[in-house]
Amino acid sequence: CDIVPERFEAIKAVSSLVKEAACYERFEDMLAQEKLDFVFIATPHDCHAPQVIAALDAGIHVLLEKPIAISVAQAEAMIAARDRSGCTAALAYQRHGLGQFRWLRSQIQSGAFGELRAATCHLGQAWKTGTANTWRQIPAQSGGGMLHDSGSHMIDVAMWMTGRHPVRISAHIDNRDTPVDIQGYVAAVLDNGATLQINVIGDASMWHERHSYWFENTSVFIEDDVTRVFHRDGTRMVLDAWPAAETPLVNFVRALHGQTEIYAPLECGLHVQQVTEGAYRSHAQSGASVSF
């Protein structure tokens, strides 16, 4: 399903798997005329809520690209639709299936590293130029810029791994002469008193991602595929080999067959949306603290 019919032919030209697939320009027509097991929704952010709710109300399972929606109210309505439908719905947060992040989450859950003290996550990419003249820089369609889009991953993975949530945040946003935020800095106090900093740079000259976590007994730094671990007793490890990643689609299909649990339920997206909206409110108030 795509509003640009020419894309159908382009896809069919490179994949024999979809040569006979029916093509629709209207999502509603596809739901009404096809018997579907599930849909994978990767549309502009303002379309997420109505499309997800329509699919769930039709008894169709949903895998959704991030972010969940453009407002907390929409996210809550989507969760309510999932609950009343009995269908499965998940978000495509791929870091949930990557070995280094799953390993660190398991260590945190086990208590092996002690209490979380502080965390910082940063992501730099050429988002500004890569999204120029597209819907991603139209606020009504995107719901926000770099922080809401790629930055969503940073907010999500920090909360998912640690199991912690902000109790108050402050933020500074810079649009860099565009209609949406390009650079964003969020400082949060978590529910155990630890601090979390999220820094996204949307006009960087290169892609760079780094996650740093300081615990009571251990410090952990994830950069690209390398994880460095430093224990208080002086021992250290460098980990750079991980099991094969489980993609969001594979996880979703396995979950539908009862083989595993969904690793990024809609609640992950709701939490991210709450933080993102809080960051925008804080910036609108000159960085004033926003409580949850």
PDB file of C-alpha atoms in Angstrom, residues 37-151:
ATOM      1  CA  ASP A  37      -2.586 -11.579   9.094  1.00  0.00           C
ATOM      2  CA  PHE A  38      -0.639  -8.438   9.954  1.00  0.00           C
ATOM      3  CA  VAL A  39       0.498  -5.105   8.575  1.00  0.00           C
ATOM      4  CA  PHE A  40       3.847  -3.350   8.875  1.00  0.00           C
ATOM      5  CA  ILE A  41       3.147   0.370   9.009  1.00  0.00           C
ATOM      6  CA  ALA A  42       5.952   2.714   7.937  1.00  0.00           C
ATOM      7  CA  THR A  43       4.115   5.911   7.061  1.00  0.00           C
ATOM      8  CA  PRO A  44       4.469   9.571   8.081  1.00  0.00           C
ATOM      9  CA  HIS A  45       4.116   9.876  11.828  1.00  0.00           C
ATOM     10  CA  ASP A  46       0.746  11.634  11.778  1.00  0.00           C
ATOM     11  CA  CYS A  47      -0.718   8.601   9.988  1.00  0.00           C
ATOM     12  CA  HIS A  48       0.366   6.105  12.640  1.00  0.00           C
ATOM     13  CA  ALA A  49      -2.496   6.449  15.107  1.00  0.00           C
ATOM     14  CA  PRO A  50      -5.453   6.267  12.680  1.00  0.00           C
ATOM     15  CA  GLN A  51      -3.883   3.454  10.662  1.00  0.00           C
ATOM     16  CA  VAL A  52      -2.867   1.373  13.680  1.00  0.00           C
ATOM     17  CA  ILE A  53      -6.260   1.783  15.321  1.00  0.00           C
ATOM     18  CA  ALA A  54      -8.077   0.896  12.072  1.00  0.00           C
ATOM     19  CA  ALA A  55      -5.980  -2.245  11.612  1.00  0.00           C
ATOM     20  CA  LEU A  56      -6.423  -3.384  15.210  1.00  0.00           C
ATOM     21  CA  ASP A  57     -10.164  -2.735  15.095  1.00  0.00           C
ATOM     22  CA  ALA A  58     -10.245  -4.950  11.977  1.00  0.00           C
ATOM     23  CA  GLY A  59      -8.561  -7.764  13.925  1.00  0.00           C
ATOM     24  CA  ILE A  60      -5.165  -7.369  12.240  1.00  0.00           C
ATOM     25  CA  HIS A  61      -1.852  -7.568  14.087  1.00  0.00           C
ATOM     26  CA  VAL A  62       0.434  -4.532  13.694  1.00  0.00           C
ATOM     27  CA  LEU A  63       4.170  -3.913  13.517  1.00  0.00           C
ATOM     28  CA  LEU A  64       4.833  -0.172  13.540  1.00  0.00           C
ATOM     29  CA  GLU A  65       7.829   1.966  12.712  1.00  0.00           C
ATOM     30  CA  LYS A  66       8.918   4.434  15.369  1.00  0.00           C
ATOM     31  CA  PRO A  67       7.994   6.840  16.807  1.00  0.00           C
ATOM     32  CA  ILE A  68       4.646   5.594  18.009  1.00  0.00           C
ATOM     33  CA  ALA A  69       2.677   8.760  17.172  1.00  0.00           C
ATOM     34  CA  ILE A  70       2.743  12.540  17.371  1.00  0.00           C
ATOM     35  CA  SER A  71       1.104  12.895  20.788  1.00  0.00           C
ATOM     36  CA  VAL A  72       0.753  11.084  24.088  1.00  0.00           C
ATOM     37  CA  ALA A  73      -3.023  11.042  23.629  1.00  0.00           C
ATOM     38  CA  GLN A  74      -2.653   9.207  20.310  1.00  0.00           C
ATOM     39  CA  ALA A  75      -0.259   6.683  21.859  1.00  0.00           C
ATOM     40  CA  GLU A  76      -2.704   5.978  24.668  1.00  0.00           C
ATOM     41  CA  ALA A  77      -5.546   5.512  22.163  1.00  0.00           C
ATOM     42  CA  MET A  78      -3.432   3.004  20.213  1.00  0.00           C
ATOM     43  CA  ILE A  79      -2.722   0.973  23.349  1.00  0.00           C
ATOM     44  CA  ALA A  80      -6.430   0.983  24.190  1.00  0.00           C
ATOM     45  CA  ALA A  81      -7.220  -0.271  20.665  1.00  0.00           C
ATOM     46  CA  ARG A  82      -4.703  -3.098  21.050  1.00  0.00           C
ATOM     47  CA  ASP A  83      -6.155  -4.121  24.394  1.00  0.00           C
ATOM     48  CA  ARG A  84      -9.756  -4.228  23.203  1.00  0.00           C
ATOM     49  CA  SER A  85      -8.838  -6.054  19.966  1.00  0.00           C
ATOM     50  CA  GLY A  86      -6.762  -8.800  21.548  1.00  0.00           C
ATOM     51  CA  CYS A  87      -4.283  -8.401  18.686  1.00  0.00           C
ATOM     52  CA  THR A  88      -0.519  -8.121  18.916  1.00  0.00           C
ATOM     53  CA  ALA A  89       1.121  -4.750  18.284  1.00  0.00           C
ATOM     54  CA  ALA A  90       4.801  -3.881  18.425  1.00  0.00           C
ATOM     55  CA  LEU A  91       7.258  -1.135  17.574  1.00  0.00           C
ATOM     56  CA  ALA A  92      10.285  -1.626  15.318  1.00  0.00           C
ATOM     57  CA  TYR A  93      12.956  -0.519  17.801  1.00  0.00           C
ATOM     58  CA  GLN A  94      15.793  -2.618  16.408  1.00  0.00           C
ATOM     59  CA  ARG A  95      18.238  -2.082  19.276  1.00  0.00           C
ATOM     60  CA  HIS A  96      16.041  -4.366  21.381  1.00  0.00           C
ATOM     61  CA  GLY A  97      17.266  -7.210  19.187  1.00  0.00           C
ATOM     62  CA  LEU A  98      20.980  -6.306  19.095  1.00  0.00           C
ATOM     63  CA  GLY A  99      23.333  -8.428  21.182  1.00  0.00           C
ATOM     64  CA  GLN A 100      25.206  -5.682  23.020  1.00  0.00           C
ATOM     65  CA  PHE A 101      22.039  -3.974  24.222  1.00  0.00           C
ATOM     66  CA  ARG A 102      20.344  -7.230  25.205  1.00  0.00           C
ATOM     67  CA  TRP A 103      23.473  -8.247  27.124  1.00  0.00           C
ATOM     68  CA  LEU A 104      23.660  -4.973  29.038  1.00  0.00           C
ATOM     69  CA  ARG A 105      19.957  -5.121  29.858  1.00  0.00           C
ATOM     70  CA  SER A 106      20.366  -8.631  31.267  1.00  0.00           C
ATOM     71  CA  GLN A 107      23.300  -7.502  33.415  1.00  0.00           C
ATOM     72  CA  ILE A 108      21.297  -4.558  34.748  1.00  0.00           C
ATOM     73  CA  GLN A 109      18.307  -6.763  35.515  1.00  0.00           C
ATOM     74  CA  SER A 110      20.511  -9.264  37.360  1.00  0.00           C
ATOM     75  CA  GLY A 111      21.943  -6.526  39.583  1.00  0.00           C
ATOM     76  CA  ALA A 112      25.493  -7.593  38.701  1.00  0.00           C
ATOM     77  CA  PHE A 113      26.702  -4.022  38.209  1.00  0.00           C
ATOM     78  CA  GLY A 114      24.933  -2.467  41.170  1.00  0.00           C
ATOM     79  CA  GLU A 115      22.691   0.577  41.157  1.00  0.00           C
ATOM     80  CA  LEU A 116      22.654   2.844  38.099  1.00  0.00           C
ATOM     81  CA  ARG A 117      24.265   6.210  38.849  1.00  0.00           C
ATOM     82  CA  ALA A 118      24.330   8.009  35.489  1.00  0.00           C
ATOM     83  CA  ALA A 119      23.917   7.454  31.760  1.00  0.00           C
ATOM     84  CA  THR A 120      24.599   9.427  28.606  1.00  0.00           C
ATOM     85  CA  CYS A 121      23.508   8.605  25.062  1.00  0.00           C
ATOM     86  CA  HIS A 122      24.399  10.557  21.969  1.00  0.00           C
ATOM     87  CA  LEU A 123      23.645  10.197  18.301  1.00  0.00           C
ATOM     88  CA  GLY A 124      25.003  12.297  15.464  1.00  0.00           C
ATOM     89  CA  GLN A 125      23.967  12.009  11.831  1.00  0.00           C
ATOM     90  CA  ALA A 126      23.337  14.147   8.753  1.00  0.00           C
ATOM     91  CA  TRP A 127      19.606  14.132   9.469  1.00  0.00           C
ATOM     92  CA  LYS A 128      19.078  17.764   8.431  1.00  0.00           C
ATOM     93  CA  THR A 129      20.259  17.288   4.856  1.00  0.00           C
ATOM     94  CA  GLY A 130      18.947  13.737   4.581  1.00  0.00           C
ATOM     95  CA  THR A 131      15.391  14.807   5.379  1.00  0.00           C
ATOM     96  CA  ALA A 132      15.358  18.174   3.588  1.00  0.00           C
ATOM     97  CA  ASN A 133      12.245  18.802   1.483  1.00  0.00           C
ATOM     98  CA  THR A 134      10.444  15.761   2.921  1.00  0.00           C
ATOM     99  CA  TRP A 135       7.514  15.294   5.296  1.00  0.00           C
ATOM    100  CA  ARG A 136       9.977  14.729   8.152  1.00  0.00           C
ATOM    101  CA  GLN A 137      10.572  18.475   8.243  1.00  0.00           C
ATOM    102  CA  ILE A 138       6.861  19.341   8.195  1.00  0.00           C
ATOM    103  CA  PRO A 139       5.849  19.551  11.877  1.00  0.00           C
ATOM    104  CA  ALA A 140       2.189  18.663  11.311  1.00  0.00           C
ATOM    105  CA  GLN A 141       3.192  15.381   9.668  1.00  0.00           C
ATOM    106  CA  SER A 142       6.326  14.459  11.601  1.00  0.00           C
ATOM    107  CA  GLY A 143       5.440  15.698  15.073  1.00  0.00           C
ATOM    108  CA  GLY A 144       9.012  16.892  15.536  1.00  0.00           C
ATOM    109  CA  GLY A 145      12.523  16.676  14.174  1.00  0.00           C
ATOM    110  CA  MET A 146      15.688  14.781  15.011  1.00  0.00           C
ATOM    111  CA  LEU A 147      14.791  14.219  18.677  1.00  0.00           C
ATOM    112  CA  HIS A 148      11.358  12.835  17.798  1.00  0.00           C
ATOM    113  CA  ASP A 149      12.683  10.728  14.909  1.00  0.00           C
ATOM    114  CA  SER A 150      16.163   9.223  15.279  1.00  0.00           C
ATOM    115  CA  GLY A 151      16.447  10.489  18.844  1.00  0.00           C
TER     116      GLY A 151
END
